[in-house]
Short mmCIF file of C-alpha atoms and ligand atoms in Angstrom, two decimals:
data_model
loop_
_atom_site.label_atom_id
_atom_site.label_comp_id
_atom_site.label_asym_id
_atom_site.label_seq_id
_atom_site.Cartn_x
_atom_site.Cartn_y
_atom_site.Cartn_z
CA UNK A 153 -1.25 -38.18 -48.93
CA UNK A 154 -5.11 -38.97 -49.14
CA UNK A 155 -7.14 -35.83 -49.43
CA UNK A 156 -9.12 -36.30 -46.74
CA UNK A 157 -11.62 -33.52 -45.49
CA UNK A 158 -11.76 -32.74 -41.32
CA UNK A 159 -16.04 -33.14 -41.93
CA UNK A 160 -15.77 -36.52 -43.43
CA UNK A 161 -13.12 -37.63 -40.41
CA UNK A 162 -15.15 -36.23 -37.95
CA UNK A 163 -18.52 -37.75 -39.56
CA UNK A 164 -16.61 -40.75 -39.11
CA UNK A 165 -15.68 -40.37 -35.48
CA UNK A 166 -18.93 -39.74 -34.10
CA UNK A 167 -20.75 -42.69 -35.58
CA UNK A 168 -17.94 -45.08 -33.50
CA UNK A 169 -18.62 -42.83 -30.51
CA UNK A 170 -22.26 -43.94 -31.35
CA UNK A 171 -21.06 -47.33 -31.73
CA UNK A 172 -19.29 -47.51 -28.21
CA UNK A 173 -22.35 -45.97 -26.73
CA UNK A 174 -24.23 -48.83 -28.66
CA UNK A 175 -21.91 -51.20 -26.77
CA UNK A 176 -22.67 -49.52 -23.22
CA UNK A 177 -26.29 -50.25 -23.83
CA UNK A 178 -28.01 -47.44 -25.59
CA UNK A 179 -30.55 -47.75 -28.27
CA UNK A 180 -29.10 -45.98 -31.06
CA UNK A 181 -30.70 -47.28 -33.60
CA UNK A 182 -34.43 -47.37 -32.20
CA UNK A 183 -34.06 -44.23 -30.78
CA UNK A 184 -35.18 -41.72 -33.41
CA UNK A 185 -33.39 -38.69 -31.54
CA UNK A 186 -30.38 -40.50 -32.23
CA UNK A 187 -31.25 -40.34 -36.24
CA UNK A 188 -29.53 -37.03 -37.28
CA UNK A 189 -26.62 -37.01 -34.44
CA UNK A 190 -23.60 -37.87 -36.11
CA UNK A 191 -24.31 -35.26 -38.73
CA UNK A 192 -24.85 -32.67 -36.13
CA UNK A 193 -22.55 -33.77 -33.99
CA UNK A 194 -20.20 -33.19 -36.85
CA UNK A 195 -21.04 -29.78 -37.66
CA UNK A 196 -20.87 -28.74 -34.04
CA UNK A 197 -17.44 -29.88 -33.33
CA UNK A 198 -16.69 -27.86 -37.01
CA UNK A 199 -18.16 -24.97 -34.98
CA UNK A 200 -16.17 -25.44 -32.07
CA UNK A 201 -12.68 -26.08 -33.22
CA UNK A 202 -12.06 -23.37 -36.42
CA UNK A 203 -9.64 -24.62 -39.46
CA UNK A 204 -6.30 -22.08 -38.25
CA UNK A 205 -6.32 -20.56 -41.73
CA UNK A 206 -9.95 -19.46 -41.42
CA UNK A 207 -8.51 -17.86 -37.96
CA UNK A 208 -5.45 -16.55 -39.62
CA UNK A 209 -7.20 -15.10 -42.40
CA UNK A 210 -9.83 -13.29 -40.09
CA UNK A 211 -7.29 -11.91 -37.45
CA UNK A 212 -5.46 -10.62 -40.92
CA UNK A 213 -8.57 -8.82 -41.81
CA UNK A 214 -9.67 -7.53 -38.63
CA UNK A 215 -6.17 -6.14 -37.82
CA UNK A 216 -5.44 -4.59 -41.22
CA UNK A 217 -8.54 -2.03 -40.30
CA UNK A 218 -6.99 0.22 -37.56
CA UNK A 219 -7.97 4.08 -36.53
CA UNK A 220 -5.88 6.61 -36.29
CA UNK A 221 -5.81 6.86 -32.07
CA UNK A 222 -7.51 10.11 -30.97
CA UNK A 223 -7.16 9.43 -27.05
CA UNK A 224 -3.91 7.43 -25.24
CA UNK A 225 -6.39 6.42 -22.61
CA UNK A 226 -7.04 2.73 -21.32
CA UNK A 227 -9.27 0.83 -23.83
CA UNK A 228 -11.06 -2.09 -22.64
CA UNK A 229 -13.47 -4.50 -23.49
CA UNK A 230 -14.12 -6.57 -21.06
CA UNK A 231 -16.63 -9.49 -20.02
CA UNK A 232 -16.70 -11.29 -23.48
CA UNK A 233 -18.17 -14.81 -23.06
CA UNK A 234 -16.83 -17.58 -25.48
CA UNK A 235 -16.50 -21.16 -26.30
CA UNK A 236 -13.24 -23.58 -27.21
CA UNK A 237 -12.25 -26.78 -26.14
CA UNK A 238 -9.05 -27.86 -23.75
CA UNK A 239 -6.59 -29.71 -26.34
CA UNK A 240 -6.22 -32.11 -23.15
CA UNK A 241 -9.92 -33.74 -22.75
CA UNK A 242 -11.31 -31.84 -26.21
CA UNK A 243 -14.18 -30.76 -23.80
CA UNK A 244 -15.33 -26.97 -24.16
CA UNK A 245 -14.51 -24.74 -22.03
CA UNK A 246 -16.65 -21.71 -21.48
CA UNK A 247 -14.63 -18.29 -20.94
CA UNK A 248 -15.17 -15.17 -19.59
CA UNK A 249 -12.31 -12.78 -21.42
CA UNK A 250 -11.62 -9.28 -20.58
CA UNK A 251 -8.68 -7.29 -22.30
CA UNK A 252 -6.85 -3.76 -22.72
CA UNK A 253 -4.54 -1.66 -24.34
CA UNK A 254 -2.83 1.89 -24.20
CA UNK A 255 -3.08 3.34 -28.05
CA UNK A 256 -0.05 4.71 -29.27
CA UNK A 257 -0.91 5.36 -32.92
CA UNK A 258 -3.59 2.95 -33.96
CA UNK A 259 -6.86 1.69 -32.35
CA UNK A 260 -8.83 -1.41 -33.31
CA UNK A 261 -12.81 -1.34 -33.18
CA UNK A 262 -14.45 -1.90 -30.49
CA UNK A 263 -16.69 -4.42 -31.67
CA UNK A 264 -13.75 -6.03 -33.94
CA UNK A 265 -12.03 -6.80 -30.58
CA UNK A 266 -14.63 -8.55 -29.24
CA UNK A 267 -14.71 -10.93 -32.55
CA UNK A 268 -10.63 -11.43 -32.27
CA UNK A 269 -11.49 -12.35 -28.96
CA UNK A 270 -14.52 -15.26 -29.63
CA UNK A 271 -12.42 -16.33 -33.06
CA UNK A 272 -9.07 -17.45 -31.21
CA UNK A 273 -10.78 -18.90 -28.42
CA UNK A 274 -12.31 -21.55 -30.94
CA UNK A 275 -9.48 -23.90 -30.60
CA UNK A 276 -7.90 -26.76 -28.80
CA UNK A 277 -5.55 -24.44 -27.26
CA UNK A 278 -4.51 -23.93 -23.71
CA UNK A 279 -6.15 -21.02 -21.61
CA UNK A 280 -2.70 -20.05 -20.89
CA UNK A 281 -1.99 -19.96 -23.82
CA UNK A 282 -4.76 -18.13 -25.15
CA UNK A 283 -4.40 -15.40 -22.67
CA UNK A 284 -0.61 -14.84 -23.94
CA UNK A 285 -1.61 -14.28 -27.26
CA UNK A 286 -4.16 -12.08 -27.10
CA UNK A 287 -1.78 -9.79 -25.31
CA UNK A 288 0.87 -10.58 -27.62
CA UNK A 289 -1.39 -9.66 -30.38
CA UNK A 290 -2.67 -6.18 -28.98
CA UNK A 291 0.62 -5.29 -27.99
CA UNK A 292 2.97 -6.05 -30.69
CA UNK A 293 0.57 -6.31 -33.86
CA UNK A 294 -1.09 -3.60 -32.72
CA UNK A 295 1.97 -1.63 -32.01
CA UNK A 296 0.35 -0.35 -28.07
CA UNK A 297 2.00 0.94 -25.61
CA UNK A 298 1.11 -2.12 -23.46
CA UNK A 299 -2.15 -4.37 -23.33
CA UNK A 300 -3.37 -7.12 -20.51
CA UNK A 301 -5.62 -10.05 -21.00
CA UNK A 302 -7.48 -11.53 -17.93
CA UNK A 303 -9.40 -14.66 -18.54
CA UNK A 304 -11.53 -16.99 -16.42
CA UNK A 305 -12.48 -20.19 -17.79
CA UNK A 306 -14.96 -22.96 -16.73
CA UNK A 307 -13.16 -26.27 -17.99
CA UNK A 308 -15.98 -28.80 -18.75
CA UNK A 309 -13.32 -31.53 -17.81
CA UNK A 310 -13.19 -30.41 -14.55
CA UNK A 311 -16.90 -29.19 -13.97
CA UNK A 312 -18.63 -32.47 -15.56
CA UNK A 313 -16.78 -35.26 -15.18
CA UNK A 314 -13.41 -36.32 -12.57
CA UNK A 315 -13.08 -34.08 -9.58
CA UNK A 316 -16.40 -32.61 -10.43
CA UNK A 317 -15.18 -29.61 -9.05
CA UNK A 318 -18.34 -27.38 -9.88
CA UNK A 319 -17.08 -23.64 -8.61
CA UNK A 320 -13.53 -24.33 -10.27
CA UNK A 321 -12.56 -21.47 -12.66
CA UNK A 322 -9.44 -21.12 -14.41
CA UNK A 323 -8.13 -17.74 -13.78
CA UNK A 324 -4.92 -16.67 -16.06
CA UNK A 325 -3.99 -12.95 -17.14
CA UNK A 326 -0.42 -11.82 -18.95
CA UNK A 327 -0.02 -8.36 -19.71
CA UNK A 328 2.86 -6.92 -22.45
CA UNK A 329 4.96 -2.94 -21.65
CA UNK A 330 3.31 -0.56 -19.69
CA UNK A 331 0.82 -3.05 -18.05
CA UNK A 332 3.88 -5.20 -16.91
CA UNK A 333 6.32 -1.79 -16.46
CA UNK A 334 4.01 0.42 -14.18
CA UNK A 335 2.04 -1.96 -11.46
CA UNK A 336 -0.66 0.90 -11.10
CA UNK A 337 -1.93 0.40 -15.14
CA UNK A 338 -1.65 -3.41 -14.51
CA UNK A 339 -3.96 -2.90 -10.94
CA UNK A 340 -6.25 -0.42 -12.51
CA UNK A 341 -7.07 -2.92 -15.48
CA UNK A 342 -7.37 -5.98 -12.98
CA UNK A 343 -10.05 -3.97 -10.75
CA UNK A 344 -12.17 -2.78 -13.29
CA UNK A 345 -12.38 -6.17 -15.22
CA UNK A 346 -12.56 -8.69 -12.01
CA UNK A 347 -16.36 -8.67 -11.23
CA UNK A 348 -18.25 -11.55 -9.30
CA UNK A 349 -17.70 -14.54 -11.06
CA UNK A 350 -19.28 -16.05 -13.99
CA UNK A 351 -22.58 -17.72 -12.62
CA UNK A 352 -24.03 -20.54 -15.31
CA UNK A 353 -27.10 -22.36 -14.02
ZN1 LIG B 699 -9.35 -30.54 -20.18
#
């Protein structure tokens, strides 16, 4: 197996996307904006699309520093804006993420949440998906009573390009225990995080 390094591939890739745009008629080469783009294009899509042992590692780290839970109330952080791509179009998609949990014996910083929350959207992964995990992971790693995630997502596929359907988000939301058992948690969560939706431009 060639060792071969996901900057090198990717440097790689965007000089024949530069080369197809070459063949639709644009002046790559005597255009001097497009002088430095495969390099930054490179680093970019590194930005956008984290190695999954860099995420592993860092959900690791942020979940191995818990609190000792002084309140069983609702915690919540809600409203997080972040960036990933669909794994269907590799487009980004720009989400709006809100979740909660009930404590039973541990709690997990407020602002730690928030970078658990921007660190596994930066993937090719489904929104779906997404949203099931991050419940999955403050319900089960965290050992809550219950949590709920609640995401709305504005899919560049479908905003820019096809249907061009503009206003489209994605909504999903999956909620683990006391979120699923008791439909009064799960409604008190979905008012206080649903807010007027995500206005860009
Ligand atoms: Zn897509």
């Amino acid at each position: 197996m060639p060792s071969e390094r996901p900057e090198k591939l990717l440097h790689e890739a965007f000089r024949m996307i530069l080369r197809a745009y070459q063949l639709m008629g644009y002046d790559i080469e005597g255009d001097d904006n497009f002088r430095e783009t495969v390099h930054r294009s490179a680093r970019a899509a590194m930005e956008l699309v984290r190695p999954t042992a860099d995420i592993q590692g860092e959900i690791d780290r942020l979940m191995a520093k818990t609190f000792p839970a002084r309140y069983d109330e609702m915690v919540i952080s809600k409203h997080n804006i972040c960036f990933g791509v669909c794994p269907h179009h590799l487009l980004p998609v720009i989400y709006r993420v809100s979740v909660a949990y009930l404590p039973m014996d541990n709690v997990v910083g407020i602002s730690k949440l928030s970078r658990l929350i921007r660190l596994m959207a930066r993937r090719p992964v489904l929104q779906e998906d997404y949203t099931h995990e991050l419940a999955e992971l403050l319900y089960a790693r965290l050992n809550s009573r219950g949590s709920a995630a609640y995401i709305e997502g504005l899919h560049l596929c479908m905003a820019a390009r096809g249907v061009e359907a503009h206003e489209a988000r994605l909504v999903t939301s999956a909620v683990r225990g006391i979120f699923r058992d008791q439909p009064a948690t799960r409604q008190e969560f979905l008012d206080l995080v649903t807010a007027p939706p995500l206005q860009l431009l």
